[in-house]
Short mmCIF file of C-alpha atoms and ligand atoms in Angstrom, two decimals:
data_model
loop_
_atom_site.label_atom_id
_atom_site.label_comp_id
_atom_site.label_asym_id
_atom_site.label_seq_id
_atom_site.Cartn_x
_atom_site.Cartn_y
_atom_site.Cartn_z
CA MET K 8 115.52 7.19 264.45
CA THR K 9 114.14 4.18 266.32
CA ASP K 10 115.98 3.40 269.52
CA LEU K 11 117.58 -0.04 269.18
CA SER K 12 117.20 -0.67 272.89
CA MET K 13 113.41 -0.41 272.65
CA ALA K 14 111.52 -2.66 275.06
CA ARG K 15 111.32 -6.32 274.09
CA THR K 16 108.00 -8.00 273.81
CA ALA K 17 107.39 -10.58 276.53
CA PRO K 18 108.97 -14.01 275.96
CA ILE K 19 106.72 -16.40 274.08
CA ALA K 20 105.37 -19.13 276.35
CA GLY K 21 106.75 -22.56 275.54
CA PHE K 22 109.67 -21.17 273.58
CA ASP K 23 113.06 -20.87 275.27
CA VAL K 24 115.38 -19.66 272.55
CA ALA K 25 118.46 -19.72 274.80
CA ALA K 26 117.89 -23.42 275.49
CA ILE K 27 117.26 -24.09 271.81
CA ARG K 28 120.50 -22.40 270.83
CA ARG K 29 122.43 -24.76 273.09
CA ASP K 30 121.18 -27.60 270.88
CA PHE K 31 123.06 -26.12 267.88
CA PRO K 32 126.82 -26.35 268.60
CA ILE K 33 127.87 -24.29 265.58
CA LEU K 34 126.04 -21.20 266.80
CA SER K 35 128.27 -20.59 269.82
CA GLN K 36 131.43 -19.79 267.87
CA GLN K 37 133.14 -16.55 266.96
CA VAL K 38 133.59 -15.52 263.33
CA ASN K 39 136.02 -12.75 262.44
CA GLY K 40 136.46 -12.09 266.17
CA LYS K 41 132.72 -11.56 266.73
CA PRO K 42 129.97 -13.90 267.96
CA LEU K 43 128.47 -15.59 264.92
CA ILE K 44 125.06 -14.26 263.89
CA TYR K 45 123.82 -16.75 261.33
CA LEU K 46 121.14 -15.23 259.11
CA ASP K 47 121.60 -17.34 256.00
CA ASN K 48 119.11 -20.04 256.89
CA GLY K 49 117.36 -19.77 253.53
CA ALA K 50 120.50 -21.11 251.87
CA SER K 51 121.04 -23.81 254.49
CA SER K 52 120.14 -24.10 258.14
CA GLN K 53 122.28 -25.39 261.03
CA LYS K 54 122.01 -28.82 262.64
CA PRO K 55 121.07 -29.69 266.21
CA GLU K 56 123.39 -32.00 268.11
CA VAL K 57 120.82 -34.82 267.94
CA VAL K 58 121.21 -34.89 264.15
CA LEU K 59 125.00 -35.05 264.38
CA ASP K 60 124.73 -37.77 267.04
CA ALA K 61 122.25 -39.84 265.03
CA MET K 62 124.55 -39.87 262.00
CA ASP K 63 127.60 -40.61 264.12
CA ARG K 64 125.81 -43.47 265.88
CA TYR K 65 124.57 -44.83 262.58
CA TYR K 66 128.13 -45.07 261.23
CA ARG K 67 129.56 -46.41 264.49
CA GLU K 68 126.91 -49.04 265.16
CA MET K 69 124.89 -49.99 262.13
CA HIS K 70 126.36 -48.99 258.79
CA SER K 71 125.90 -51.42 255.94
CA ASN K 72 124.13 -51.23 252.62
CA VAL K 73 120.34 -51.35 252.76
CA HIS K 74 117.82 -53.86 251.39
CA ARG K 75 120.58 -56.33 250.57
CA GLY K 76 122.42 -57.88 253.46
CA ALA K 77 121.69 -61.32 254.81
CA HIS K 78 123.26 -60.07 258.01
CA THR K 79 122.50 -58.13 261.17
CA LEU K 80 124.12 -54.83 260.22
CA GLY K 81 122.23 -54.89 256.93
CA ASP K 82 119.00 -55.31 258.89
CA ARG K 83 119.88 -52.50 261.29
CA ALA K 84 120.78 -50.11 258.48
CA THR K 85 117.61 -50.98 256.55
CA THR K 86 115.44 -50.50 259.63
CA ALA K 87 117.02 -47.12 260.41
CA PHE K 88 116.66 -46.03 256.78
CA GLU K 89 113.03 -47.10 256.47
CA ASP K 90 112.16 -45.65 259.89
CA ALA K 91 113.43 -42.30 258.56
CA ARG K 92 111.15 -42.65 255.54
CA GLU K 93 108.21 -43.20 257.88
CA LYS K 94 109.19 -40.01 259.77
CA VAL K 95 109.10 -38.06 256.51
CA ARG K 96 105.72 -39.61 255.68
CA ALA K 97 104.29 -38.51 259.01
CA PHE K 98 105.92 -35.07 258.71
CA LEU K 99 104.14 -34.45 255.39
CA ASN K 100 101.05 -36.42 256.40
CA ALA K 101 101.31 -38.57 253.27
CA GLY K 102 99.06 -41.62 253.16
CA SER K 103 101.80 -44.19 252.61
CA THR K 104 105.59 -44.59 252.60
CA ARG K 105 105.19 -45.82 249.00
CA GLU K 106 104.63 -42.16 248.22
CA ILE K 107 107.90 -40.95 249.77
CA ILE K 108 110.90 -41.03 247.43
CA TRP K 109 114.39 -40.20 248.65
CA THR K 110 116.20 -37.74 246.42
CA ARG K 111 119.38 -35.68 246.73
CA GLY K 112 117.23 -32.66 247.50
CA THR K 113 114.54 -30.40 246.05
CA THR K 114 116.43 -29.91 242.80
CA GLU K 115 116.63 -33.62 242.08
CA ALA K 116 113.01 -34.13 243.19
CA LEU K 117 111.76 -31.50 240.74
CA ASN K 118 113.89 -32.93 237.92
CA LEU K 119 112.46 -36.36 238.70
CA VAL K 120 108.88 -35.06 238.47
CA ALA K 121 109.48 -33.03 235.30
CA ASN K 122 111.09 -36.00 233.56
CA GLY K 123 108.46 -38.39 234.85
CA LEU K 124 105.66 -36.24 233.49
CA ALA K 125 107.34 -35.72 230.11
CA PRO K 126 105.53 -38.66 228.45
CA ARG K 127 102.22 -36.93 229.24
CA LEU K 128 103.26 -33.69 227.52
CA LYS K 129 102.77 -32.82 223.88
CA PRO K 130 103.19 -29.71 221.71
CA GLY K 131 100.92 -26.88 222.83
CA ASP K 132 100.55 -28.14 226.40
CA GLU K 133 101.17 -25.54 229.07
CA ILE K 134 103.19 -25.70 232.26
CA LEU K 135 102.51 -22.88 234.71
CA VAL K 136 105.27 -21.76 237.03
CA SER K 137 105.54 -18.37 238.72
CA GLN K 138 107.76 -15.34 238.33
CA MET K 139 109.09 -15.95 241.85
CA GLU K 140 110.34 -19.52 241.34
CA HIS K 141 113.81 -20.71 242.24
CA HIS K 142 115.65 -21.86 239.09
CA ALA K 143 115.15 -25.45 240.32
CA ASN K 144 111.45 -25.06 239.56
CA ILE K 145 111.95 -23.35 236.19
CA VAL K 146 114.84 -24.96 234.38
CA PRO K 147 113.77 -28.65 234.61
CA TRP K 148 110.41 -27.62 233.11
CA GLN K 149 112.12 -25.67 230.34
CA MET K 150 114.26 -28.69 229.53
CA VAL K 151 111.23 -30.97 229.38
CA ALA K 152 109.28 -28.37 227.39
CA GLU K 153 112.04 -28.26 224.83
CA ARG K 154 111.85 -32.03 224.42
CA THR K 155 108.08 -32.25 224.25
CA GLY K 156 106.96 -29.01 222.58
CA ALA K 157 105.11 -27.88 225.72
CA LYS K 158 105.36 -24.25 226.87
CA VAL K 159 106.42 -22.86 230.24
CA LEU K 160 104.36 -19.82 231.21
CA PRO K 161 105.03 -17.58 234.22
CA ILE K 162 102.28 -16.47 236.60
CA GLN K 163 102.86 -12.77 237.23
CA ILE K 164 103.44 -11.29 240.66
CA THR K 165 102.37 -8.01 242.22
CA PRO K 166 104.89 -5.31 243.21
CA ASN K 167 104.74 -6.35 246.87
CA GLY K 168 105.75 -9.89 245.90
CA GLU K 169 102.49 -11.81 245.99
CA LEU K 170 101.23 -14.08 243.25
CA ASP K 171 98.87 -12.16 240.99
CA LEU K 172 95.76 -14.34 241.22
CA ASP K 173 94.16 -12.60 238.23
CA SER K 174 97.20 -13.52 236.15
CA PHE K 175 96.93 -17.09 237.44
CA ARG K 176 93.24 -17.37 236.56
CA SER K 177 93.81 -15.86 233.12
CA LEU K 178 96.52 -18.43 232.36
CA LEU K 179 94.48 -21.46 233.45
CA ASN K 180 92.78 -23.32 230.62
CA GLU K 181 92.30 -26.83 229.27
CA ARG K 182 95.88 -26.85 227.89
CA THR K 183 97.26 -26.41 231.43
CA ARG K 184 98.87 -29.76 232.20
CA VAL K 185 101.08 -28.83 235.14
CA LEU K 186 101.10 -26.19 237.86
CA ALA K 187 104.54 -26.07 239.47
CA VAL K 188 104.78 -23.41 242.12
CA THR K 189 106.72 -22.66 245.26
CA HIS K 190 105.01 -22.80 248.63
CA VAL K 191 107.31 -20.06 249.97
CA SER K 192 109.58 -17.75 247.97
CA ASN K 193 113.25 -18.10 248.88
CA ALA K 194 114.06 -14.54 247.86
CA LEU K 195 110.99 -12.72 249.21
CA GLY K 196 109.63 -14.91 252.00
CA THR K 197 106.12 -14.77 250.49
CA VAL K 198 103.85 -17.65 251.55
CA ASN K 199 101.68 -18.49 248.57
CA PRO K 200 98.00 -19.53 248.87
CA ILE K 201 98.90 -23.01 247.64
CA ALA K 202 95.67 -24.79 248.57
CA GLN K 203 93.63 -22.30 246.57
CA LEU K 204 95.95 -22.54 243.54
CA ILE K 205 95.85 -26.34 243.63
CA GLU K 206 92.08 -26.43 243.81
CA GLN K 207 91.72 -24.13 240.80
CA ALA K 208 94.38 -25.93 238.75
CA LYS K 209 92.74 -29.28 239.47
CA ALA K 210 89.47 -28.00 238.08
CA TYR K 211 91.30 -27.94 234.73
CA GLY K 212 92.82 -31.38 235.27
CA ALA K 213 96.35 -30.04 235.84
CA ILE K 214 98.95 -31.95 237.84
CA THR K 215 100.12 -29.91 240.80
CA VAL K 216 103.73 -29.75 241.97
CA VAL K 217 104.77 -27.81 245.06
CA ASP K 218 108.33 -26.73 245.84
CA GLY K 219 108.35 -26.88 249.61
CA ALA K 220 112.06 -26.14 250.12
CA GLN K 221 111.48 -22.87 251.97
CA ALA K 222 108.22 -23.84 253.65
CA VAL K 223 109.23 -26.83 255.76
CA PRO K 224 111.80 -24.96 257.90
CA HIS K 225 108.96 -22.72 259.08
CA PHE K 226 105.77 -24.77 259.15
CA GLN K 227 104.54 -28.28 258.53
CA PRO K 228 102.67 -28.92 255.29
CA ASP K 229 99.89 -31.51 255.00
CA VAL K 230 99.97 -33.01 251.52
CA GLN K 231 96.58 -34.66 251.94
CA ALA K 232 94.91 -31.44 253.03
CA LEU K 233 96.65 -29.53 250.22
CA ASP K 234 95.64 -32.30 247.83
CA CYS K 235 98.77 -31.67 245.74
CA ASP K 236 100.19 -34.35 243.46
CA PHE K 237 103.86 -33.72 244.33
CA TYR K 238 105.65 -31.95 247.17
CA ALA K 239 109.44 -31.60 247.28
CA PHE K 240 111.85 -30.48 249.99
CA SER K 241 115.54 -30.60 251.00
CA SER K 242 116.79 -31.94 254.30
CA HIS K 243 119.54 -29.35 254.69
CA LYS K 244 117.07 -26.48 254.92
CA VAL K 245 115.04 -28.22 257.60
CA PHE K 246 117.93 -28.73 260.06
CA GLY K 247 119.01 -32.07 258.62
CA PRO K 248 122.15 -32.98 256.65
CA THR K 249 122.99 -32.10 253.05
CA GLY K 250 122.79 -34.67 250.26
CA ILE K 251 119.23 -35.82 250.85
CA GLY K 252 115.69 -34.63 250.37
CA ALA K 253 112.32 -36.13 249.76
CA LEU K 254 109.60 -36.10 247.19
CA TYR K 255 106.01 -36.87 248.05
CA GLY K 256 104.15 -38.15 244.98
CA ARG K 257 100.59 -39.33 244.59
CA GLU K 258 100.77 -43.10 244.30
CA SER K 259 98.71 -43.41 241.10
CA LEU K 260 100.98 -40.91 239.31
CA LEU K 261 104.18 -42.49 240.60
CA GLU K 262 102.93 -45.86 239.39
CA GLU K 263 102.35 -44.45 235.95
CA MET K 264 105.63 -42.50 235.68
CA PRO K 265 108.73 -44.09 234.20
CA PRO K 266 111.77 -44.45 236.47
CA TYR K 267 114.11 -41.47 236.62
CA GLN K 268 117.42 -43.33 236.72
CA GLY K 269 118.31 -46.91 236.00
CA GLY K 270 120.53 -49.18 238.06
CA GLY K 271 120.51 -51.38 241.11
CA GLU K 272 117.57 -51.36 243.54
CA MET K 273 115.06 -49.87 241.11
CA ILE K 274 114.46 -53.12 239.23
CA GLU K 275 112.41 -56.22 239.87
CA ARG K 276 114.12 -58.36 237.24
CA VAL K 277 116.75 -57.61 234.62
CA SER K 278 117.39 -59.54 231.46
CA PHE K 279 118.59 -58.52 228.02
CA GLU K 280 115.13 -59.24 226.71
CA ARG K 281 113.12 -57.32 229.27
CA THR K 282 113.70 -55.44 232.51
CA THR K 283 110.89 -54.77 234.97
CA TRP K 284 110.69 -52.17 237.73
CA ASN K 285 110.68 -52.54 241.47
CA ILE K 286 107.62 -51.56 243.50
CA LEU K 287 107.19 -48.05 244.90
CA PRO K 288 109.06 -46.20 246.25
CA TYR K 289 112.14 -48.18 245.17
CA LYS K 290 111.39 -47.78 241.46
CA PHE K 291 112.71 -44.22 241.82
CA GLU K 292 115.73 -45.00 243.99
CA ALA K 293 118.50 -46.35 241.77
CA GLY K 294 121.83 -47.10 243.46
CA THR K 295 122.98 -47.01 247.06
CA PRO K 296 121.10 -44.20 248.78
CA ALA K 297 122.31 -41.59 251.27
CA ILE K 298 121.60 -43.79 254.29
CA ALA K 299 123.27 -41.84 257.09
CA GLU K 300 121.73 -38.66 255.70
CA ALA K 301 118.25 -40.21 255.76
CA VAL K 302 118.84 -41.16 259.40
CA GLY K 303 120.01 -37.57 260.07
CA LEU K 304 116.88 -36.13 258.46
CA GLY K 305 114.75 -38.47 260.58
CA ALA K 306 116.49 -37.10 263.68
CA ALA K 307 115.87 -33.53 262.52
CA ILE K 308 112.16 -34.30 262.17
CA ASP K 309 112.11 -35.86 265.66
CA TYR K 310 113.79 -32.71 266.94
CA LEU K 311 111.20 -30.45 265.33
CA ASN K 312 108.38 -32.64 266.62
CA GLN K 313 109.36 -32.05 270.23
CA LEU K 314 109.29 -28.27 269.81
CA ASP K 315 106.14 -26.28 270.34
CA ARG K 316 105.53 -25.51 266.66
CA ALA K 317 102.94 -22.81 267.31
CA ALA K 318 105.30 -21.03 269.71
CA MET K 319 108.13 -21.42 267.21
CA GLU K 320 106.09 -19.83 264.44
CA ALA K 321 105.07 -16.98 266.76
CA ALA K 322 108.73 -16.41 267.67
CA GLU K 323 109.71 -16.31 264.00
CA LEU K 324 106.99 -13.79 263.20
CA GLU K 325 108.25 -11.68 266.06
CA LEU K 326 111.73 -11.66 264.48
CA LEU K 327 110.24 -10.49 261.20
CA ALA K 328 108.09 -7.83 262.86
CA ARG K 329 111.12 -6.57 264.77
CA ALA K 330 113.17 -6.37 261.56
CA ASN K 331 110.38 -4.51 259.78
CA THR K 332 110.19 -1.88 262.51
CA LEU K 333 113.94 -1.27 262.24
CA VAL K 334 114.10 -0.71 258.47
CA GLU K 335 113.55 3.01 258.95
CA THR K 336 116.68 3.21 261.13
CA VAL K 337 118.88 2.64 258.06
CA PRO K 338 118.68 5.57 255.64
CA GLY K 339 118.11 4.44 252.05
CA MET K 340 117.13 0.88 253.01
CA SER K 341 114.12 -0.68 251.34
CA ILE K 342 112.58 -4.14 251.55
CA ILE K 343 111.91 -6.19 248.44
CA GLY K 344 108.94 -8.43 249.14
CA THR K 345 106.30 -7.08 251.48
CA ALA K 346 103.58 -9.69 251.10
CA SER K 347 100.97 -9.94 253.82
CA GLN K 348 101.87 -13.61 254.47
CA LYS K 349 105.61 -14.07 254.96
CA VAL K 350 108.12 -16.28 256.69
CA PRO K 351 111.01 -14.39 258.31
CA VAL K 352 113.02 -13.52 255.21
CA LEU K 353 114.18 -9.98 254.60
CA SER K 354 115.45 -9.16 251.12
CA PHE K 355 116.64 -5.59 250.93
CA LYS K 356 118.72 -2.98 249.20
CA ILE K 357 120.42 0.14 250.49
CA ASP K 358 120.85 3.13 248.20
CA GLY K 359 124.46 3.59 247.12
CA LEU K 360 125.60 0.16 248.31
CA HIS K 361 126.11 -2.99 246.26
CA PRO K 362 124.51 -6.07 247.86
CA SER K 363 127.77 -8.01 247.78
CA ASP K 364 129.53 -5.20 249.67
CA ILE K 365 126.80 -5.31 252.31
CA GLY K 366 127.41 -9.05 252.67
CA THR K 367 131.18 -8.69 252.98
CA LEU K 368 130.96 -5.83 255.46
CA LEU K 369 128.43 -7.68 257.62
CA ASP K 370 130.63 -10.78 257.57
CA GLN K 371 133.43 -8.72 259.08
CA GLN K 372 131.04 -8.16 261.99
CA GLY K 373 130.32 -11.88 262.30
CA ILE K 374 126.93 -11.60 260.56
CA ALA K 375 126.21 -14.13 257.79
CA ILE K 376 123.65 -13.21 255.12
CA ARG K 377 123.36 -14.10 251.43
CA THR K 378 123.62 -11.64 248.57
CA GLY K 379 122.99 -12.01 244.84
CA HIS K 380 120.17 -13.25 242.66
CA HIS K 381 119.21 -16.13 244.98
CA CYS K 382 118.78 -18.44 241.98
CA ALA K 383 115.70 -16.43 241.06
CA MET K 384 116.85 -14.32 238.11
CA PRO K 385 113.36 -13.80 236.60
CA LEU K 386 112.30 -12.39 239.97
CA MET K 387 115.31 -10.04 240.05
CA ASP K 388 114.38 -8.95 236.51
CA PHE K 389 110.86 -8.19 237.70
CA TYR K 390 112.26 -5.86 240.37
CA GLY K 391 114.91 -4.48 238.02
CA VAL K 392 117.78 -5.33 240.38
CA PRO K 393 120.84 -7.53 239.80
CA GLY K 394 120.41 -8.98 243.25
CA THR K 395 119.47 -8.25 246.84
CA ALA K 396 120.93 -8.70 250.28
CA ARG K 397 118.91 -11.33 252.15
CA ALA K 398 118.72 -12.02 255.86
CA SER K 399 116.81 -15.25 256.43
CA PHE K 400 115.97 -16.21 259.99
CA ALA K 401 115.36 -19.51 261.75
CA PHE K 402 113.65 -20.22 265.06
CA TYR K 403 117.03 -20.21 266.82
CA ASN K 404 117.67 -16.57 265.94
CA THR K 405 117.03 -13.94 268.60
CA LEU K 406 115.62 -10.44 268.73
CA GLU K 407 119.07 -9.31 269.84
CA GLU K 408 120.51 -10.71 266.62
CA VAL K 409 117.96 -8.75 264.63
CA ASP K 410 119.08 -5.64 266.50
CA GLN K 411 122.73 -6.46 265.78
CA LEU K 412 121.97 -6.85 262.09
CA PHE K 413 120.47 -3.38 261.97
CA ALA K 414 123.24 -1.89 264.10
CA GLY K 415 125.65 -3.42 261.57
CA LEU K 416 123.71 -2.01 258.63
CA GLN K 417 123.59 1.44 260.22
CA LYS K 418 127.36 1.34 260.62
CA ILE K 419 127.89 0.30 257.00
CA GLN K 420 125.46 2.93 255.75
CA ARG K 421 127.22 5.67 257.74
CA LEU K 422 130.66 4.67 256.48
CA PHE K 423 130.01 3.78 252.85
CA ALA K 424 126.68 4.88 251.41
N1 LIG D 549 113.54 -24.37 245.71
C1 LIG D 549 113.63 -23.34 246.56
C2 LIG D 549 112.41 -22.51 246.85
C3 LIG D 549 114.85 -23.06 247.15
O1 LIG D 549 114.94 -22.03 248.00
C4 LIG D 549 115.98 -23.86 246.86
C5 LIG D 549 117.34 -23.54 247.41
C6 LIG D 549 115.81 -24.93 246.00
C7 LIG D 549 114.58 -25.16 245.42
C8 LIG D 549 116.91 -25.88 245.68
O2 LIG D 549 117.21 -26.64 246.79
P1 LIG D 549 118.44 -27.66 246.78
O3 LIG D 549 118.53 -28.12 248.19
O4 LIG D 549 118.11 -28.74 245.83
O5 LIG D 549 119.62 -26.85 246.35
N2 LIG D 549 117.50 -22.20 247.79
C9 LIG D 549 118.63 -21.58 248.12
C10 LIG D 549 118.66 -20.27 248.55
O6 LIG D 549 117.68 -19.55 248.70
N3 LIG D 549 119.93 -19.93 248.83
O7 LIG D 549 120.72 -20.98 248.56
C11 LIG D 549 119.92 -22.02 248.13
#
């Protein structure tokens, strides 16, 4: 059995995890009488104090509705809101803020795209998704397919949890209208070769949609380099508040797409004879938006920008490597998802133990993980399991916490398996 006190690797230059943890007030509490070990970052990550402060300051000093007021607070709120949009633009390296639409999150962004592309779809058209998608990147396409007569076809995956590129190539043809695929799998941690997929799909004239929900907490995408048509993510997974996310969309496609919802803000002029739409991005932003949340997301991006991203990624890979070396210390434990390119996500099962029991027993030790199907039922079907236990790490997690997770699993295995 591997000794849990094995020597640590040297600290990564430019990355002081103890200092970083002090930025996240929630992490220093006790849960069930034990120091909290938060390993459910894939579901939602924690917020640095600067995000909490930015939202608090927004409400204390500048709250008003945006794009409306003939008054100072209205100007302040609008400036803060639009500054946040610019931060998202820079974060994704989009060409223009006209291409950044605020949404409630990834789910709403993907629904917006699916509905917006519906007028282009006709019977026999094909929409490619993958076997590893989150339901948010399956169900909206199924709903649109039902309306339009298009078909949703899954790209197969390999047993280690990588996209099967032969399956992908065999599915591509002139009927392929849309490729909608996740950048990173929430349940496996697999990083997909998105740029390559986009390039091949474009050769057939397909529109490319990337679900970036699980990518952005770990690395920064570049939508221009990827040359994707749409890229969606949620603020709450990237250390910002809940209730907001963003959709990057190629301007020419956004111009052509119908609005998603009707109401205030999204119109240019309304009459009973004829209503016309506002310019981008407002055409897709009906109603009063989540202003404080946008400001909070902007602060989260500022926070990430001042970190050494390369050092952060190295530290995360070290967490994953550490976890992988410890798997053999828990009899009957196996990892689901062993792709060569992964973010630090560890989905696993332990012989004789139900995933939900693992979750409950870890919680008693102050360790938070997620168990279940992870909103990826087709993926669970592929592996023939009802669900998995999933530890998903963020840059503020430590090697000691990885050790504690495995010490906890060893204890559970000894007592219950
Ligand atoms: N796409 C992926 C890849 C996701 O992981 C999630 C949420 C979503 C879309 C939906 O994001 P939302 O913010 O609109 O809800 N994933 C998870 C998860 O893995 N555990 O809880 C939520």
